[in-house]
Tab-separated table of C-alpha atoms in Angstrom:
chain	number	residue	atom	x	y	z
A	28	UNK	CA	-147.359	-42.114	-14.128
A	29	UNK	CA	-144.177	-40.681	-15.584
A	30	UNK	CA	-142.788	-42.149	-18.828
A	31	UNK	CA	-139.847	-44.549	-18.562
A	32	UNK	CA	-136.432	-42.927	-18.927
A	33	UNK	CA	-134.807	-43.103	-22.329
A	34	UNK	CA	-131.597	-45.108	-22.726
A	35	UNK	CA	-128.367	-43.087	-22.675
A	36	UNK	CA	-127.700	-41.271	-25.949
A	37	UNK	CA	-125.005	-42.804	-28.117
A	38	UNK	CA	-123.662	-42.311	-31.610
A	39	UNK	CA	-123.572	-44.631	-34.592
A	40	UNK	CA	-122.185	-44.284	-38.093
A	41	UNK	CA	-119.545	-45.689	-40.411
A	42	UNK	CA	-117.288	-43.583	-42.688
A	43	UNK	CA	-118.336	-43.472	-46.335
A	44	UNK	CA	-116.213	-45.308	-48.898
A	45	UNK	CA	-114.531	-43.211	-51.578
A	46	UNK	CA	-116.905	-44.477	-54.292
A	47	UNK	CA	-120.408	-45.873	-54.141
A	48	UNK	CA	-121.458	-49.165	-55.747
A	49	UNK	CA	-122.876	-47.625	-58.909
A	50	UNK	CA	-126.449	-48.222	-60.056
A	51	UNK	CA	-128.461	-50.551	-62.263
A	52	UNK	CA	-131.157	-49.250	-64.612
A	53	UNK	CA	-133.523	-51.908	-65.978
A	54	UNK	CA	-135.697	-51.851	-69.115
A	55	UNK	CA	-137.826	-54.306	-71.062
A	56	UNK	CA	-137.979	-53.859	-74.837
A	57	UNK	CA	-141.542	-53.371	-76.080
A	58	UNK	CA	-142.771	-54.622	-79.468
A	59	UNK	CA	-142.812	-51.066	-80.856
A	60	UNK	CA	-139.229	-50.446	-79.722
A	61	UNK	CA	-137.819	-53.660	-81.197
A	62	UNK	CA	-138.377	-52.951	-84.898
A	63	UNK	CA	-134.826	-52.995	-86.307
A	64	UNK	CA	-133.615	-51.051	-83.253
A	65	UNK	CA	-130.022	-51.469	-82.109
A	66	UNK	CA	-129.053	-51.324	-78.459
A	67	UNK	CA	-127.210	-48.007	-78.935
A	68	UNK	CA	-130.200	-46.407	-80.677
A	69	UNK	CA	-132.565	-47.722	-78.009
A	70	UNK	CA	-130.666	-46.060	-75.156
A	71	UNK	CA	-129.902	-42.843	-77.009
A	72	UNK	CA	-133.529	-42.426	-78.106
A	73	UNK	CA	-134.982	-43.235	-74.695
A	74	UNK	CA	-132.431	-41.423	-72.528
A	75	UNK	CA	-131.300	-38.423	-74.577
A	76	UNK	CA	-130.601	-36.296	-71.508
A	77	UNK	CA	-128.188	-38.863	-70.051
A	78	UNK	CA	-125.560	-39.048	-72.783
A	79	UNK	CA	-124.883	-38.367	-76.478
A	80	UNK	CA	-124.897	-41.303	-78.892
A	81	UNK	CA	-121.113	-41.652	-78.632
A	82	UNK	CA	-121.467	-41.807	-74.841
A	83	UNK	CA	-123.893	-44.732	-75.072
A	84	UNK	CA	-121.596	-46.475	-77.526
A	85	UNK	CA	-118.761	-46.021	-75.008
A	86	UNK	CA	-120.881	-47.580	-72.249
A	87	UNK	CA	-121.793	-50.542	-74.449
A	88	UNK	CA	-118.193	-51.161	-75.490
A	89	UNK	CA	-117.186	-51.013	-71.813
A	90	UNK	CA	-119.519	-53.956	-71.164
A	91	UNK	CA	-121.864	-51.884	-68.987
A	92	UNK	CA	-125.053	-53.101	-70.690
A	93	UNK	CA	-126.527	-56.578	-70.525
A	94	UNK	CA	-129.213	-58.129	-72.699
A	95	UNK	CA	-131.039	-61.032	-71.053
A	96	UNK	CA	-128.201	-61.480	-68.579
A	97	UNK	CA	-125.352	-61.412	-71.117
A	98	UNK	CA	-123.001	-58.448	-71.533
A	99	UNK	CA	-122.934	-57.024	-75.061
A	100	UNK	CA	-120.155	-54.909	-76.551
A	101	UNK	CA	-121.491	-54.429	-80.066
A	102	UNK	CA	-123.508	-51.164	-80.272
A	103	UNK	CA	-125.259	-52.481	-83.404
A	104	UNK	CA	-126.783	-55.508	-81.651
A	105	UNK	CA	-130.430	-55.678	-82.755
A	106	UNK	CA	-132.980	-55.942	-79.955
A	107	UNK	CA	-135.893	-58.367	-79.739
A	108	UNK	CA	-139.293	-57.695	-78.213
A	109	UNK	CA	-139.346	-58.741	-74.553
A	110	UNK	CA	-135.579	-58.558	-74.101
A	111	UNK	CA	-134.504	-57.471	-70.611
A	112	UNK	CA	-131.850	-54.756	-70.559
A	113	UNK	CA	-129.670	-53.669	-67.663
A	114	UNK	CA	-127.388	-50.625	-67.762
A	115	UNK	CA	-124.677	-50.752	-65.080
A	116	UNK	CA	-123.738	-47.217	-64.188
A	117	UNK	CA	-120.143	-46.926	-62.985
A	118	UNK	CA	-119.454	-46.095	-59.304
A	119	UNK	CA	-118.876	-42.411	-58.545
A	120	UNK	CA	-117.831	-40.220	-55.644
A	121	UNK	CA	-120.819	-38.668	-53.948
A	122	UNK	CA	-120.589	-35.172	-52.377
A	123	UNK	CA	-119.198	-34.884	-48.848
A	124	UNK	CA	-121.872	-35.832	-46.342
A	125	UNK	CA	-121.956	-36.317	-42.547
A	126	UNK	CA	-122.309	-39.913	-41.403
A	127	UNK	CA	-122.524	-39.791	-37.583
A	128	UNK	CA	-125.991	-40.149	-36.054
A	129	UNK	CA	-126.975	-39.577	-32.432
A	130	UNK	CA	-129.536	-42.053	-31.095
A	131	UNK	CA	-131.949	-40.109	-28.906
A	132	UNK	CA	-134.215	-43.044	-28.053
A	133	UNK	CA	-134.452	-46.725	-28.930
A	134	UNK	CA	-136.635	-49.673	-28.002
A	135	UNK	CA	-137.668	-52.931	-29.676
A	136	UNK	CA	-139.975	-51.158	-32.141
A	137	UNK	CA	-138.506	-47.790	-33.068
A	138	UNK	CA	-135.443	-45.629	-32.997
A	139	UNK	CA	-135.292	-41.812	-32.810
A	140	UNK	CA	-132.265	-40.250	-34.482
A	141	UNK	CA	-130.870	-36.725	-34.496
A	142	UNK	CA	-130.426	-36.178	-38.247
A	143	UNK	CA	-127.643	-33.697	-39.047
A	144	UNK	CA	-127.974	-31.059	-41.732
A	145	UNK	CA	-126.474	-32.192	-45.038
A	146	UNK	CA	-127.506	-35.846	-44.779
A	147	UNK	CA	-130.195	-37.062	-47.163
A	148	UNK	CA	-132.731	-39.518	-45.708
A	149	UNK	CA	-133.464	-41.711	-48.754
A	150	UNK	CA	-131.528	-42.377	-51.981
A	151	UNK	CA	-132.072	-39.931	-54.824
A	152	UNK	CA	-130.092	-37.929	-57.383
A	153	UNK	CA	-126.397	-37.739	-56.527
A	154	UNK	CA	-126.957	-39.394	-53.152
A	155	UNK	CA	-127.480	-43.104	-53.739
A	156	UNK	CA	-125.289	-44.448	-50.944
A	157	UNK	CA	-124.574	-41.528	-48.607
A	158	UNK	CA	-127.971	-41.502	-46.945
A	159	UNK	CA	-129.367	-42.010	-43.481
A	160	UNK	CA	-131.086	-45.198	-44.656
A	161	UNK	CA	-127.736	-46.679	-45.682
A	162	UNK	CA	-126.218	-45.956	-42.273
A	163	UNK	CA	-129.185	-47.655	-40.582
A	164	UNK	CA	-128.811	-50.725	-42.773
A	165	UNK	CA	-125.059	-50.885	-42.169
A	166	UNK	CA	-125.395	-50.447	-38.414
A	167	UNK	CA	-128.143	-52.984	-37.878
A	168	UNK	CA	-126.556	-55.404	-40.323
A	169	UNK	CA	-123.324	-55.219	-38.342
A	170	UNK	CA	-125.250	-55.540	-35.086
A	171	UNK	CA	-127.168	-58.626	-36.262
A	172	UNK	CA	-123.995	-60.306	-37.518
A	173	UNK	CA	-122.130	-59.775	-34.250
A	174	UNK	CA	-124.959	-60.715	-31.876
A	175	UNK	CA	-126.971	-63.233	-33.866
A	176	UNK	CA	-130.100	-61.242	-32.979
A	177	UNK	CA	-133.320	-61.470	-34.984
A	178	UNK	CA	-133.292	-59.574	-38.259
A	179	UNK	CA	-134.555	-56.021	-37.891
A	180	UNK	CA	-135.723	-53.659	-40.594
A	181	UNK	CA	-135.048	-50.041	-39.570
A	182	UNK	CA	-136.870	-47.767	-41.991
A	183	UNK	CA	-137.546	-43.994	-41.779
A	184	UNK	CA	-141.295	-43.403	-41.547
A	185	UNK	CA	-141.096	-39.731	-42.541
A	186	UNK	CA	-138.588	-37.400	-44.160
A	187	UNK	CA	-136.582	-34.346	-43.289
A	188	UNK	CA	-134.991	-32.271	-46.047
A	189	UNK	CA	-131.289	-32.795	-46.657
A	190	UNK	CA	-130.495	-29.348	-45.253
A	191	UNK	CA	-132.766	-29.804	-42.212
A	192	UNK	CA	-131.589	-31.111	-38.854
A	193	UNK	CA	-133.942	-32.672	-36.346
A	194	UNK	CA	-135.528	-35.800	-34.913
A	195	UNK	CA	-136.242	-38.602	-37.382
A	196	UNK	CA	-138.338	-41.604	-36.343
A	197	UNK	CA	-137.477	-44.989	-37.827
A	198	UNK	CA	-139.448	-48.211	-37.457
A	199	UNK	CA	-137.656	-51.433	-36.578
A	200	UNK	CA	-140.637	-53.721	-37.160
A	201	UNK	CA	-143.367	-53.923	-39.792
A	202	UNK	CA	-146.036	-53.273	-37.152
A	203	UNK	CA	-144.261	-50.145	-35.927
A	204	UNK	CA	-143.895	-48.916	-39.496
A	205	UNK	CA	-147.618	-49.351	-40.145
A	206	UNK	CA	-148.649	-47.622	-36.914
A	207	UNK	CA	-146.246	-44.688	-37.227
A	208	UNK	CA	-147.107	-44.140	-40.883
A	209	UNK	CA	-150.779	-44.002	-39.922
A	210	UNK	CA	-150.021	-41.404	-37.223
A	211	UNK	CA	-148.146	-39.212	-39.716
A	212	UNK	CA	-150.900	-39.566	-42.304
A	213	UNK	CA	-153.581	-38.674	-39.744
A	214	UNK	CA	-152.968	-34.933	-39.917
A	215	UNK	CA	-152.502	-34.790	-43.689
A	216	UNK	CA	-155.851	-36.518	-44.252
A	217	UNK	CA	-157.632	-33.738	-42.342
A	218	UNK	CA	-156.071	-30.875	-44.305
A	219	UNK	CA	-158.602	-29.284	-46.612
A	220	UNK	CA	-161.568	-30.780	-44.714
A	221	UNK	CA	-163.972	-29.096	-42.342
A	222	UNK	CA	-162.597	-31.265	-39.513
A	223	UNK	CA	-159.225	-29.518	-39.491
A	224	UNK	CA	-158.209	-28.413	-36.008
A	225	UNK	CA	-156.693	-24.916	-36.048
A	226	UNK	CA	-154.699	-25.894	-32.951
A	227	UNK	CA	-152.814	-28.401	-35.088
A	228	UNK	CA	-151.598	-31.097	-32.705
A	229	UNK	CA	-154.684	-31.157	-30.477
A	230	UNK	CA	-156.003	-34.701	-30.190
A	231	UNK	CA	-153.391	-36.173	-32.521
A	232	UNK	CA	-151.093	-39.017	-31.520
A	233	UNK	CA	-148.118	-37.359	-33.218
A	234	UNK	CA	-147.208	-33.713	-33.793
A	235	UNK	CA	-144.510	-32.195	-36.017
A	236	UNK	CA	-142.919	-29.012	-34.626
A	237	UNK	CA	-139.943	-27.181	-36.124
A	238	UNK	CA	-137.916	-24.072	-35.404
A	239	UNK	CA	-136.858	-21.836	-38.255
A	240	UNK	CA	-135.129	-18.504	-38.778
A	241	UNK	CA	-137.211	-16.395	-41.148
A	242	UNK	CA	-135.975	-13.399	-43.087
A	243	UNK	CA	-137.491	-10.076	-42.032
A	244	UNK	CA	-139.737	-9.276	-39.088
A	245	UNK	CA	-142.947	-11.295	-38.839
A	246	UNK	CA	-145.315	-8.726	-37.316
A	247	UNK	CA	-148.154	-11.057	-36.304
A	248	UNK	CA	-147.503	-13.217	-33.238
A	249	UNK	CA	-149.292	-16.134	-34.872
A	250	UNK	CA	-149.954	-16.900	-38.539
A	251	UNK	CA	-151.955	-19.779	-40.022
A	252	UNK	CA	-151.002	-20.636	-43.620
A	253	UNK	CA	-153.202	-22.852	-45.787
A	254	UNK	CA	-151.614	-22.301	-49.194
A	255	UNK	CA	-151.736	-25.395	-51.462
A	256	UNK	CA	-148.432	-26.770	-52.757
A	257	UNK	CA	-147.987	-28.162	-56.264
A	258	UNK	CA	-145.334	-29.079	-58.827
A	259	UNK	CA	-144.020	-27.017	-61.752
A	260	UNK	CA	-141.410	-27.741	-64.405
A	261	UNK	CA	-137.960	-26.522	-63.377
A	262	UNK	CA	-134.520	-26.754	-65.048
A	263	UNK	CA	-132.452	-29.646	-63.734
A	264	UNK	CA	-135.252	-31.247	-61.680
A	265	UNK	CA	-136.618	-34.219	-63.593
A	266	UNK	CA	-139.794	-34.639	-61.545
A	267	UNK	CA	-140.508	-30.929	-61.183
A	268	UNK	CA	-140.175	-28.449	-58.331
A	269	UNK	CA	-142.647	-27.942	-55.488
A	270	UNK	CA	-143.993	-24.388	-55.208
A	271	UNK	CA	-146.988	-22.476	-53.857
A	272	UNK	CA	-149.735	-23.249	-56.351
A	273	UNK	CA	-153.546	-22.892	-56.229
A	274	UNK	CA	-153.779	-26.145	-58.216
A	275	UNK	CA	-151.627	-28.026	-55.700
A	276	UNK	CA	-152.475	-30.219	-52.713
A	277	UNK	CA	-153.809	-28.737	-49.494
A	278	UNK	CA	-151.217	-27.835	-46.857
A	279	UNK	CA	-151.514	-26.366	-43.347
A	280	UNK	CA	-148.842	-24.651	-41.241
A	281	UNK	CA	-149.156	-22.745	-37.970
A	282	UNK	CA	-146.371	-20.209	-37.356
A	283	UNK	CA	-145.737	-18.763	-33.870
A	284	UNK	CA	-143.173	-16.012	-33.300
A	285	UNK	CA	-140.605	-16.839	-30.613
A	286	UNK	CA	-138.208	-13.915	-30.994
A	287	UNK	CA	-137.730	-10.893	-33.267
A	288	UNK	CA	-134.214	-9.648	-33.956
A	289	UNK	CA	-134.670	-6.127	-35.307
A	290	UNK	CA	-130.932	-5.522	-35.583
A	291	UNK	CA	-130.403	-8.546	-37.874
A	292	UNK	CA	-133.863	-8.204	-39.458
A	293	UNK	CA	-134.926	-11.807	-38.852
A	294	UNK	CA	-137.477	-13.725	-36.787
A	295	UNK	CA	-137.149	-16.989	-34.890
A	296	UNK	CA	-140.397	-18.921	-35.300
A	297	UNK	CA	-141.952	-22.189	-34.254
A	298	UNK	CA	-143.755	-23.955	-37.086
A	299	UNK	CA	-146.208	-26.772	-36.510
A	300	UNK	CA	-147.371	-28.517	-39.656
A	301	UNK	CA	-150.539	-30.550	-39.985
A	302	UNK	CA	-149.629	-31.838	-43.438
A	303	UNK	CA	-146.254	-32.970	-44.739
A	304	UNK	CA	-145.797	-31.642	-48.266
A	305	UNK	CA	-142.241	-31.479	-49.666
A	306	UNK	CA	-140.454	-28.232	-48.678
A	307	UNK	CA	-143.663	-27.130	-46.932
A	308	UNK	CA	-142.074	-24.861	-44.323
A	309	UNK	CA	-139.737	-23.251	-46.860
A	310	UNK	CA	-142.591	-22.624	-49.268
A	311	UNK	CA	-145.114	-21.416	-46.682
A	312	UNK	CA	-142.730	-18.980	-44.993
A	313	UNK	CA	-141.695	-17.642	-48.395
A	314	UNK	CA	-145.351	-17.393	-49.376
A	315	UNK	CA	-146.047	-14.904	-46.548
A	316	UNK	CA	-142.966	-12.883	-47.513
A	317	UNK	CA	-140.511	-14.319	-44.959
A	318	UNK	CA	-138.354	-17.013	-46.600
A	319	UNK	CA	-135.834	-18.920	-44.523
A	320	UNK	CA	-132.621	-17.019	-43.930
A	321	UNK	CA	-130.105	-18.224	-46.498
A	322	UNK	CA	-132.653	-20.103	-48.620
A	323	UNK	CA	-131.070	-20.180	-52.106
A	324	UNK	CA	-134.303	-21.017	-53.882
A	325	UNK	CA	-137.634	-19.768	-52.556
A	326	UNK	CA	-138.569	-16.085	-52.420
A	327	UNK	CA	-141.670	-14.108	-51.419
A	328	UNK	CA	-144.757	-15.787	-52.808
A	329	UNK	CA	-143.347	-19.298	-52.420
A	330	UNK	CA	-141.851	-19.322	-55.933
A	331	UNK	CA	-138.292	-20.160	-57.080
A	332	UNK	CA	-136.025	-17.186	-57.672
A	333	UNK	CA	-133.288	-18.804	-59.762
A	334	UNK	CA	-131.602	-21.963	-60.877
A	335	UNK	CA	-130.537	-23.897	-57.753
A	336	UNK	CA	-127.461	-26.071	-58.360
A	337	UNK	CA	-128.286	-28.201	-55.282
A	338	UNK	CA	-131.331	-29.525	-57.119
A	339	UNK	CA	-129.623	-30.342	-60.400
A	340	UNK	CA	-129.698	-33.979	-61.445
A	341	UNK	CA	-126.366	-35.766	-61.316
A	342	UNK	CA	-124.982	-34.745	-64.708
A	343	UNK	CA	-121.507	-34.222	-63.269
A	344	UNK	CA	-121.290	-37.824	-62.102
A	345	UNK	CA	-122.636	-39.068	-65.426
A	346	UNK	CA	-119.882	-37.136	-67.228
A	347	UNK	CA	-117.286	-39.707	-66.165
A	348	UNK	CA	-119.545	-42.430	-67.544
A	349	UNK	CA	-119.962	-41.150	-71.094
A	350	UNK	CA	-122.595	-38.577	-70.141
A	351	UNK	CA	-122.855	-34.880	-70.935
A	352	UNK	CA	-120.028	-32.776	-69.492
A	353	UNK	CA	-121.233	-29.294	-70.367
A	354	UNK	CA	-123.787	-27.336	-72.344
A	355	UNK	CA	-121.612	-27.696	-75.463
A	356	UNK	CA	-122.283	-31.427	-75.312
A	357	UNK	CA	-125.957	-30.737	-75.915
A	358	UNK	CA	-124.875	-29.379	-79.305
A	359	UNK	CA	-122.871	-32.547	-79.906
A	360	UNK	CA	-125.971	-34.540	-79.041
A	361	UNK	CA	-127.846	-32.743	-81.817
A	362	UNK	CA	-125.013	-33.591	-84.210
A	363	UNK	CA	-125.411	-37.252	-83.209
A	364	UNK	CA	-129.099	-37.118	-84.099
A	365	UNK	CA	-128.280	-35.702	-87.541
A	366	UNK	CA	-125.678	-38.424	-88.115
A	367	UNK	CA	-128.167	-41.102	-87.116
A	368	UNK	CA	-130.763	-39.696	-89.553
A	369	UNK	CA	-128.173	-39.680	-92.353
A	370	UNK	CA	-127.349	-43.318	-91.534
A	371	UNK	CA	-130.993	-44.357	-91.737
A	372	UNK	CA	-131.447	-42.428	-95.005
A	373	UNK	CA	-128.468	-44.293	-96.451
A	374	UNK	CA	-129.778	-47.689	-95.330
A	375	UNK	CA	-133.218	-47.095	-96.831
A	376	UNK	CA	-131.966	-45.809	-100.199
């Protein structure tokens, strides 16, 4: 019996506003943090990389920080143990990002989207509003309001890198989310075990297949890569960068050559992954000496080659909100620390 035909493809998406809605960062003051600590000292001590002391004072005087629901403008307000703090980060303009999404398939339980390159799936870093998840929420919110239909919850059940284009599955019901997540986790759970199927998708309910353009000529027609992937410290990436690492988590990729272009010295490959580690295809292809064409980060061996500005945390956006503007501001931050120490020395004399 042949599968039912998919509905006609159509496009959704709403233009991004000039600025996002900003962000809220919440903290609760612990007993150790409340000993004669002012609100400015609390934030500067806890979030040194965000702004110098004068920057935090600016934010407080702007009314961007609340204590137990009340805005405070005095930087010298003394905190109490258990106080709930909220820092309201000002709205900022996020980088240009595509917003149109082609619906490839949709039913009552799931939706398959063609994610364009340049669109981040979930909020993170500079991209807090301009994400695929936001477009889904806007579209279905608008749809529910206009039709009075039951409330749906479209949620991506896997990720594609911001620079990657391809099919993204999103669940519209809690049951679909649970089932699809289990299908995606099925292959990852087998990686590193003796039950791993070298044919990758054989017997699985869901397979992940990609096409990639690798640098250089991949001589073997088929390559199986089982290099673990772990995290290392990296400038500008708060949570660390994923790289090829023997201490990392198991990962499995099967690479099949589709076409070799000897004139341009590159190879078109099909990559089927059993696991789903972050940047897995980029890292694995680089590990065998054939990084993706144009990859600004990973080189042979699956290691980073340089500082990648695409991965830098959003210091530029913070700059308009009292944050660091340049490396010279790090020096000013050190000056602030010295001034604060002098102040405390004076108070305790």
